[in-house]
Amino acid sequence: MPVYSMTGYATAQSQPADTDLPTPAASAMLGMEIRSVNSRFLDFSLRLSDELRPAEPALRELIGARIKRGKVELRAWIEGRGDHGLRQPGMAELQKLISVQDQVLSWMPQSRPLSVAEVLAALGRGTPAPTGLTDALLALARQAVEEFTASREREGAKLSAMLLDRTAQLRALASQAQPLVPQLVELQRQRFLERWNEALGAAQTDAAAQAAQERALSEATAFAIRIDVAEELTRLQAHLDEIERLIGKGGEVGKRLDFFIQELHREANTLGSKSSSLELTKISVDMKVMIEQMREQVQNLE
């Protein structure tokens, strides 16, 4: 199953058929645009022209079944409807509207008369939607959603490749850090032997030598424990394994990947806090830079 990005875009157009649109509207075109950006949940908004509003519930159901996360905006319209989509109002409609206006003005003299645009809008709201237009719009929506999903899949593939590249680089950095710890422990062991020999030379009694030995041994042990990052490196490798498994599995993995990115950052931080050499500190910083790059991209995955 592919990994989907929450960023996508698609447009589609079609000529509706089998509707009761007026004859001059035979060349009418349905248009639709879908765009999305990242969001924690599914945030879906619709922008429809008046003739298309009856299709809103079906459109919401269609989008909800195919898209799980993202701030999604769908816009649909009709264009090219002869006479610019206007119909000639009937005399009875206009007389009724004038009668209503006169009643309002008699009660509210401060009100202004209706404009031409307001008259057309008022008459248009009472016009039933052409039959078959909802079906044509839903067919167009399914086409647009297919293209929209394909665009999100292509973007998701790019993000997945980037994440896998960063996991490979993190593994390389971990392999560089692994041999540094034994080297540091060996260096501390040499220092321990030097301090031990100095303690023996300076000790006046066996009791003083014994105390110096115990102190030097205690310091060496504490140092070895403090710089031991084997556990952090093991957990880091385990998190990288899980990230690669989730990307290979696909589907809705964004939230799970975000959790493991946080765990990676925690291990890299601990690695840096335990660092006792410049090389290990640099590795920790490089790791955190890559992990931050991964975190930014994971925010875009569904």
GROMACS .gro file of N, CA, C and O in nm, residues 102-202:
model
  404
  102ASP      N    1  -4.261   4.631  -0.115
  102ASP     CA    2  -4.344   4.743  -0.070
  102ASP      C    3  -4.386   4.724   0.076
  102ASP      O    4  -4.390   4.821   0.154
  103GLN      N    5  -4.419   4.600   0.113
  103GLN     CA    6  -4.458   4.575   0.252
  103GLN      C    7  -4.342   4.603   0.346
  103GLN      O    8  -4.360   4.662   0.454
  104VAL      N    9  -4.221   4.561   0.308
  104VAL     CA   10  -4.104   4.584   0.393
  104VAL      C   11  -4.078   4.734   0.407
  104VAL      O   12  -4.051   4.785   0.517
  105LEU      N   13  -4.088   4.809   0.295
  105LEU     CA   14  -4.061   4.952   0.299
  105LEU      C   15  -4.165   5.027   0.381
  105LEU      O   16  -4.134   5.131   0.443
  106SER      N   17  -4.290   4.976   0.380
  106SER     CA   18  -4.392   5.042   0.460
  106SER      C   19  -4.366   5.029   0.609
  106SER      O   20  -4.398   5.118   0.688
  107TRP      N   21  -4.307   4.918   0.648
  107TRP     CA   22  -4.274   4.896   0.790
  107TRP      C   23  -4.136   4.951   0.825
  107TRP      O   24  -4.111   4.990   0.938
  108MET      N   25  -4.048   4.951   0.727
  108MET     CA   26  -3.910   4.997   0.752
  108MET      C   27  -3.873   5.099   0.645
  108MET      O   28  -3.804   5.066   0.547
  109PRO      N   29  -3.919   5.224   0.658
  109PRO     CA   30  -3.894   5.326   0.555
  109PRO      C   31  -3.746   5.353   0.531
  109PRO      O   32  -3.708   5.400   0.422
  110GLN      N   33  -3.664   5.325   0.630
  110GLN     CA   34  -3.520   5.351   0.613
  110GLN      C   35  -3.452   5.249   0.523
  110GLN      O   36  -3.336   5.267   0.485
  111SER      N   37  -3.519   5.140   0.489
  111SER     CA   38  -3.459   5.038   0.403
  111SER      C   39  -3.448   5.090   0.260
  111SER      O   40  -3.527   5.175   0.217
  112ARG      N   41  -3.356   5.035   0.186
  112ARG     CA   42  -3.337   5.076   0.046
  112ARG      C   43  -3.402   4.973  -0.046
  112ARG      O   44  -3.413   4.855  -0.010
  113PRO      N   45  -3.440   5.010  -0.166
  113PRO     CA   46  -3.499   4.915  -0.262
  113PRO      C   47  -3.397   4.810  -0.304
  113PRO      O   48  -3.275   4.830  -0.293
  114LEU      N   49  -3.447   4.699  -0.354
  114LEU     CA   50  -3.361   4.590  -0.400
  114LEU      C   51  -3.285   4.632  -0.525
  114LEU      O   52  -3.339   4.700  -0.613
  115SER      N   53  -3.159   4.588  -0.534
  115SER     CA   54  -3.080   4.609  -0.655
  115SER      C   55  -3.111   4.498  -0.754
  115SER      O   56  -3.173   4.396  -0.721
  116VAL      N   57  -3.063   4.514  -0.876
  116VAL     CA   58  -3.084   4.411  -0.980
  116VAL      C   59  -3.019   4.279  -0.937
  116VAL      O   60  -3.078   4.171  -0.952
  117ALA      N   61  -2.898   4.288  -0.884
  117ALA     CA   62  -2.829   4.165  -0.842
  117ALA      C   63  -2.905   4.094  -0.730
  117ALA      O   64  -2.915   3.971  -0.728
  118GLU      N   65  -2.961   4.171  -0.638
  118GLU     CA   66  -3.036   4.111  -0.527
  118GLU      C   67  -3.166   4.048  -0.576
  118GLU      O   68  -3.208   3.944  -0.527
  119VAL      N   69  -3.230   4.111  -0.676
  119VAL     CA   70  -3.351   4.053  -0.734
  119VAL      C   71  -3.320   3.920  -0.800
  119VAL      O   72  -3.390   3.819  -0.780
  120LEU      N   73  -3.213   3.916  -0.880
  120LEU     CA   74  -3.176   3.792  -0.948
  120LEU      C   75  -3.138   3.684  -0.849
  120LEU      O   76  -3.171   3.566  -0.867
  121ALA      N   77  -3.069   3.723  -0.742
  121ALA     CA   78  -3.030   3.625  -0.641
  121ALA      C   79  -3.152   3.569  -0.570
  121ALA      O   80  -3.163   3.449  -0.544
  122ALA      N   81  -3.249   3.657  -0.539
  122ALA     CA   82  -3.369   3.612  -0.470
  122ALA      C   83  -3.451   3.518  -0.557
  122ALA      O   84  -3.503   3.416  -0.510
  123LEU      N   85  -3.462   3.548  -0.685
  123LEU     CA   86  -3.537   3.461  -0.775
  123LEU      C   87  -3.464   3.330  -0.799
  123LEU      O   88  -3.525   3.225  -0.813
  124GLY      N   89  -3.331   3.338  -0.801
  124GLY     CA   90  -3.253   3.216  -0.824
  124GLY      C   91  -3.262   3.117  -0.711
  124GLY      O   92  -3.259   2.997  -0.731
  125ARG      N   93  -3.277   3.169  -0.587
  125ARG     CA   94  -3.286   3.078  -0.473
  125ARG      C   95  -3.412   2.994  -0.476
  125ARG      O   96  -3.417   2.886  -0.420
  126GLY      N   97  -3.514   3.042  -0.543
  126GLY     CA   98  -3.636   2.963  -0.551
  126GLY      C   99  -3.640   2.869  -0.669
  126GLY      O  100  -3.739   2.800  -0.691
  127THR      N  101  -3.533   2.865  -0.748
  127THR     CA  102  -3.531   2.780  -0.867
  127THR      C  103  -3.481   2.642  -0.831
  127THR      O  104  -3.372   2.628  -0.776
  128PRO      N  105  -3.555   2.536  -0.859
  128PRO     CA  106  -3.510   2.402  -0.827
  128PRO      C  107  -3.388   2.364  -0.910
  128PRO      O  108  -3.372   2.408  -1.023
  129ALA      N  109  -3.301   2.285  -0.850
  129ALA     CA  110  -3.181   2.240  -0.921
  129ALA      C  111  -3.220   2.147  -1.034
  129ALA      O  112  -3.312   2.066  -1.021
  130PRO      N  113  -3.154   2.156  -1.149
  130PRO     CA  114  -3.184   2.069  -1.261
  130PRO      C  115  -3.165   1.923  -1.221
  130PRO      O  116  -3.069   1.888  -1.153
  131THR      N  117  -3.256   1.839  -1.265
  131THR     CA  118  -3.243   1.696  -1.233
  131THR      C  119  -3.125   1.639  -1.308
  131THR      O  120  -3.096   1.675  -1.422
  132GLY      N  121  -3.057   1.546  -1.245
  132GLY     CA  122  -2.941   1.482  -1.306
  132GLY      C  123  -2.812   1.556  -1.283
  132GLY      O  124  -2.704   1.502  -1.308
  133LEU      N  125  -2.819   1.681  -1.238
  133LEU     CA  126  -2.696   1.759  -1.219
  133LEU      C  127  -2.614   1.704  -1.104
  133LEU      O  128  -2.491   1.703  -1.110
  134THR      N  129  -2.681   1.658  -0.998
  134THR     CA  130  -2.609   1.599  -0.884
  134THR      C  131  -2.532   1.476  -0.926
  134THR      O  132  -2.415   1.457  -0.889
  135ASP      N  133  -2.595   1.390  -1.007
  135ASP     CA  134  -2.526   1.269  -1.054
  135ASP      C  135  -2.405   1.306  -1.139
  135ASP      O  136  -2.299   1.243  -1.128
  136ALA      N  137  -2.421   1.407  -1.225
  136ALA     CA  138  -2.308   1.450  -1.309
  136ALA      C  139  -2.195   1.505  -1.222
  136ALA      O  140  -2.077   1.479  -1.248
  137LEU      N  141  -2.232   1.579  -1.118
  137LEU     CA  142  -2.130   1.636  -1.030
  137LEU      C  143  -2.057   1.527  -0.952
  137LEU      O  144  -1.934   1.532  -0.935
  138LEU      N  145  -2.129   1.427  -0.905
  138LEU     CA  146  -2.066   1.317  -0.831
  138LEU      C  147  -1.972   1.237  -0.920
  138LEU      O  148  -1.866   1.192  -0.877
  139ALA      N  149  -2.013   1.217  -1.046
  139ALA     CA  150  -1.925   1.146  -1.140
  139ALA      C  151  -1.796   1.225  -1.162
  139ALA      O  152  -1.686   1.169  -1.166
  140LEU      N  153  -1.811   1.357  -1.174
  140LEU     CA  154  -1.693   1.442  -1.190
  140LEU      C  155  -1.608   1.439  -1.064
  140LEU      O  156  -1.484   1.438  -1.071
  141ALA      N  157  -1.673   1.437  -0.946
  141ALA     CA  158  -1.599   1.433  -0.820
  141ALA      C  159  -1.518   1.305  -0.808
  141ALA      O  160  -1.404   1.307  -0.760
  142ARG      N  161  -1.575   1.193  -0.849
  142ARG     CA  162  -1.499   1.067  -0.843
  142ARG      C  163  -1.376   1.073  -0.932
  142ARG      O  164  -1.268   1.024  -0.895
  143GLN      N  165  -1.390   1.134  -1.050
  143GLN     CA  166  -1.275   1.151  -1.139
  143GLN      C  167  -1.169   1.241  -1.076
  143GLN      O  168  -1.049   1.211  -1.078
  144ALA      N  169  -1.215   1.353  -1.017
  144ALA     CA  170  -1.121   1.447  -0.956
  144ALA      C  171  -1.051   1.385  -0.836
  144ALA      O  172  -0.931   1.405  -0.815
  145VAL      N  173  -1.126   1.307  -0.757
  145VAL     CA  174  -1.067   1.244  -0.639
  145VAL      C  175  -0.960   1.143  -0.680
  145VAL      O  176  -0.857   1.128  -0.612
  146GLU      N  177  -0.983   1.070  -0.790
  146GLU     CA  178  -0.882   0.976  -0.839
  146GLU      C  179  -0.753   1.049  -0.873
  146GLU      O  180  -0.643   1.005  -0.836
  147GLU      N  181  -0.765   1.161  -0.946
  147GLU     CA  182  -0.645   1.238  -0.981
  147GLU      C  183  -0.582   1.300  -0.857
  147GLU      O  184  -0.459   1.306  -0.845
  148PHE      N  185  -0.666   1.345  -0.766
  148PHE     CA  186  -0.618   1.404  -0.642
  148PHE      C  187  -0.541   1.301  -0.560
  148PHE      O  188  -0.432   1.329  -0.507
  149THR      N  189  -0.595   1.180  -0.548
  149THR     CA  190  -0.528   1.073  -0.474
  149THR      C  191  -0.396   1.036  -0.539
  149THR      O  192  -0.296   1.009  -0.471
  150ALA      N  193  -0.395   1.034  -0.674
  150ALA     CA  194  -0.271   1.002  -0.745
  150ALA      C  195  -0.164   1.108  -0.717
  150ALA      O  196  -0.045   1.075  -0.701
  151SER      N  197  -0.205   1.234  -0.710
  151SER     CA  198  -0.106   1.340  -0.683
  151SER      C  199  -0.052   1.326  -0.541
  151SER      O  200   0.068   1.347  -0.516
  152ARG      N  201  -0.138   1.290  -0.446
  152ARG     CA  202  -0.092   1.269  -0.308
  152ARG      C  203  -0.001   1.146  -0.299
  152ARG      O  204   0.092   1.144  -0.218
  153GLU      N  205  -0.029   1.047  -0.380
  153GLU     CA  206   0.057   0.928  -0.380
  153GLU      C  207   0.195   0.960  -0.435
  153GLU      O  208   0.297   0.914  -0.381
  154ARG      N  209   0.200   1.039  -0.543
  154ARG     CA  210   0.330   1.077  -0.599
  154ARG      C  211   0.411   1.158  -0.498
  154ARG      O  212   0.532   1.136  -0.481
  155GLU      N  213   0.346   1.251  -0.431
  155GLU     CA  214   0.415   1.330  -0.330
  155GLU      C  215   0.458   1.244  -0.213
  155GLU      O  216   0.567   1.261  -0.157
  156GLY      N  217   0.373   1.148  -0.175
  156GLY     CA  218   0.408   1.057  -0.066
  156GLY      C  219   0.528   0.971  -0.099
  156GLY      O  220   0.611   0.941  -0.012
  157ALA      N  221   0.539   0.930  -0.226
  157ALA     CA  222   0.655   0.850  -0.268
  157ALA      C  223   0.785   0.929  -0.255
  157ALA      O  224   0.888   0.876  -0.212
  158LYS      N  225   0.778   1.058  -0.290
  158LYS     CA  226   0.898   1.143  -0.276
  158LYS      C  227   0.937   1.157  -0.128
  158LYS      O  228   1.056   1.149  -0.093
  159LEU      N  229   0.838   1.179  -0.043
  159LEU     CA  230   0.867   1.193   0.100
  159LEU      C  231   0.921   1.063   0.158
  159LEU      O  232   1.012   1.064   0.241
  160SER      N  233   0.866   0.950   0.115
  160SER     CA  234   0.914   0.820   0.164
  160SER      C  235   1.059   0.797   0.125
  160SER      O  236   1.139   0.748   0.206
  161ALA      N  237   1.093   0.832   0.001
  161ALA     CA  238   1.232   0.816  -0.044
  161ALA      C  239   1.326   0.903   0.039
  161ALA      O  240   1.436   0.860   0.076
  162MET      N  241   1.282   1.024   0.070
  162MET     CA  242   1.364   1.113   0.152
  162MET      C  243   1.382   1.055   0.291
  162MET      O  244   1.494   1.055   0.347
  163LEU      N  245   1.275   1.002   0.352
  163LEU     CA  246   1.284   0.945   0.486
  163LEU      C  247   1.377   0.824   0.488
  163LEU      O  248   1.457   0.807   0.581
  164LEU      N  249   1.367   0.738   0.387
  164LEU     CA  250   1.453   0.620   0.383
  164LEU      C  251   1.600   0.659   0.364
  164LEU      O  252   1.690   0.594   0.419
  165ASP      N  253   1.623   0.766   0.287
  165ASP     CA  254   1.761   0.815   0.271
  165ASP      C  255   1.816   0.864   0.405
  165ASP      O  256   1.932   0.835   0.439
  166ARG      N  257   1.733   0.934   0.483
  166ARG     CA  258   1.778   0.982   0.614
  166ARG      C  259   1.799   0.867   0.713
  166ARG      O  260   1.892   0.874   0.795
  167THR      N  261   1.717   0.766   0.707
  167THR     CA  262   1.739   0.651   0.796
  167THR      C  263   1.872   0.583   0.765
  167THR      O  264   1.944   0.539   0.856
  168ALA      N  265   1.906   0.574   0.635
  168ALA     CA  266   2.035   0.515   0.598
  168ALA      C  267   2.151   0.598   0.650
  168ALA      O  268   2.252   0.545   0.700
  169GLN      N  269   2.138   0.731   0.644
  169GLN     CA  270   2.244   0.817   0.694
  169GLN      C  271   2.255   0.808   0.846
  169GLN      O  272   2.366   0.815   0.902
  170LEU      N  273   2.141   0.795   0.914
  170LEU     CA  274   2.144   0.781   1.060
  170LEU      C  275   2.211   0.650   1.099
  170LEU      O  276   2.285   0.643   1.199
  171ARG      N  277   2.187   0.544   1.023
  171ARG     CA  278   2.254   0.417   1.052
  171ARG      C  279   2.405   0.430   1.034
  171ARG      O  280   2.484   0.375   1.112
  172ALA      N  281   2.445   0.505   0.931
  172ALA     CA  282   2.589   0.526   0.909
  172ALA      C  283   2.651   0.603   1.025
  172ALA      O  284   2.763   0.571   1.070
  173LEU      N  285   2.581   0.704   1.074
  173LEU     CA  286   2.633   0.780   1.189
  173LEU      C  287   2.640   0.692   1.314
  173LEU      O  288   2.736   0.702   1.393
  174ALA      N  289   2.539   0.607   1.334
  174ALA     CA  290   2.541   0.517   1.450
  174ALA      C  291   2.658   0.421   1.442
  174ALA      O  292   2.721   0.389   1.544
  175SER      N  293   2.688   0.374   1.321
  175SER     CA  294   2.802   0.283   1.305
  175SER      C  295   2.934   0.354   1.333
  175SER      O  296   3.032   0.292   1.377
  176GLN      N  297   2.940   0.486   1.307
  176GLN     CA  298   3.060   0.563   1.341
  176GLN      C  299   3.073   0.582   1.491
  176GLN      O  300   3.184   0.587   1.545
  177ALA      N  301   2.959   0.596   1.560
  177ALA     CA  302   2.962   0.618   1.705
  177ALA      C  303   2.997   0.492   1.782
  177ALA      O  304   3.057   0.499   1.890
  178GLN      N  305   2.961   0.376   1.727
  178GLN     CA  306   2.978   0.250   1.800
  178GLN      C  307   3.122   0.225   1.846
  178GLN      O  308   3.145   0.194   1.964
  179PRO      N  309   3.224   0.238   1.759
  179PRO     CA  310   3.360   0.208   1.805
  179PRO      C  311   3.424   0.317   1.892
  179PRO      O  312   3.530   0.295   1.949
  180LEU      N  313   3.360   0.435   1.898
  180LEU     CA  314   3.420   0.542   1.977
  180LEU      C  315   3.416   0.515   2.126
  180LEU      O  316   3.505   0.553   2.200
  181VAL      N  317   3.311   0.445   2.172
  181VAL     CA  318   3.295   0.420   2.315
  181VAL      C  319   3.407   0.331   2.369
  181VAL      O  320   3.470   0.363   2.470
  182PRO      N  321   3.437   0.216   2.306
  182PRO     CA  322   3.549   0.135   2.356
  182PRO      C  323   3.682   0.212   2.357
  182PRO      O  324   3.764   0.193   2.448
  183GLN      N  325   3.702   0.298   2.259
  183GLN     CA  326   3.824   0.378   2.256
  183GLN      C  327   3.832   0.470   2.378
  183GLN      O  328   3.937   0.484   2.440
  184LEU      N  329   3.719   0.532   2.412
  184LEU     CA  330   3.717   0.621   2.527
  184LEU      C  331   3.737   0.543   2.657
  184LEU      O  332   3.804   0.590   2.749
  185VAL      N  333   3.676   0.424   2.664
  185VAL     CA  334   3.694   0.341   2.783
  185VAL      C  335   3.840   0.300   2.798
  185VAL      O  336   3.896   0.299   2.908
  186GLU      N  337   3.905   0.265   2.686
  186GLU     CA  338   4.047   0.226   2.691
  186GLU      C  339   4.133   0.344   2.733
  186GLU      O  340   4.229   0.327   2.811
  187LEU      N  341   4.100   0.463   2.684
  187LEU     CA  342   4.174   0.582   2.725
  187LEU      C  343   4.162   0.606   2.874
  187LEU      O  344   4.260   0.639   2.942
  188GLN      N  345   4.040   0.587   2.925
  188GLN     CA  346   4.020   0.605   3.069
  188GLN      C  347   4.094   0.497   3.149
  188GLN      O  348   4.143   0.523   3.260
  189ARG      N  349   4.101   0.378   3.092
  189ARG     CA  350   4.174   0.269   3.161
  189ARG      C  351   4.321   0.306   3.175
  189ARG      O  352   4.383   0.282   3.279
  190GLN      N  353   4.379   0.364   3.069
  190GLN     CA  354   4.519   0.406   3.075
  190GLN      C  355   4.537   0.513   3.183
  190GLN      O  356   4.635   0.511   3.259
  191ARG      N  357   4.445   0.605   3.190
  191ARG     CA  358   4.453   0.708   3.292
  191ARG      C  359   4.441   0.647   3.432
  191ARG      O  360   4.508   0.691   3.527
  192PHE      N  361   4.355   0.548   3.444
  192PHE     CA  362   4.338   0.480   3.572
  192PHE      C  363   4.469   0.414   3.615
  192PHE      O  364   4.510   0.424   3.732
  193LEU      N  365   4.537   0.347   3.522
  193LEU     CA  366   4.664   0.282   3.555
  193LEU      C  367   4.769   0.385   3.597
  193LEU      O  368   4.847   0.361   3.691
  194GLU      N  369   4.771   0.499   3.527
  194GLU     CA  370   4.867   0.602   3.563
  194GLU      C  371   4.839   0.654   3.704
  194GLU      O  372   4.932   0.671   3.785
  195ARG      N  373   4.712   0.679   3.733
  195ARG     CA  374   4.677   0.730   3.866
  195ARG      C  375   4.704   0.623   3.973
  195ARG      O  376   4.742   0.654   4.086
  196TRP      N  377   4.684   0.499   3.935
  196TRP     CA  378   4.709   0.390   4.028
  196TRP      C  379   4.857   0.382   4.064
  196TRP      O  380   4.895   0.368   4.180
  197ASN      N  381   4.943   0.392   3.961
  197ASN     CA  382   5.087   0.388   3.986
  197ASN      C  383   5.132   0.508   4.068
  197ASN      O  384   5.220   0.495   4.156
  198GLU      N  385   5.073   0.625   4.039
  198GLU     CA  386   5.108   0.743   4.117
  198GLU      C  387   5.064   0.726   4.262
  198GLU      O  388   5.135   0.766   4.356
  199ALA      N  389   4.948   0.665   4.280
  199ALA     CA  390   4.898   0.645   4.416
  199ALA      C  391   4.988   0.550   4.494
  199ALA      O  392   5.016   0.570   4.613
  200LEU      N  393   5.035   0.446   4.427
  200LEU     CA  394   5.124   0.351   4.494
  200LEU      C  395   5.255   0.418   4.534
  200LEU      O  396   5.310   0.393   4.641
  201GLY      N  397   5.307   0.505   4.443
  201GLY     CA  398   5.432   0.572   4.475
  201GLY      C  399   5.418   0.672   4.587
  201GLY      O  400   5.512   0.693   4.664
  202ALA      N  401   5.303   0.736   4.597
  202ALA     CA  402   5.285   0.839   4.699
  202ALA      C  403   5.235   0.784   4.831
  202ALA      O  404   5.244   0.851   4.933
   0.00000   0.00000   0.00000
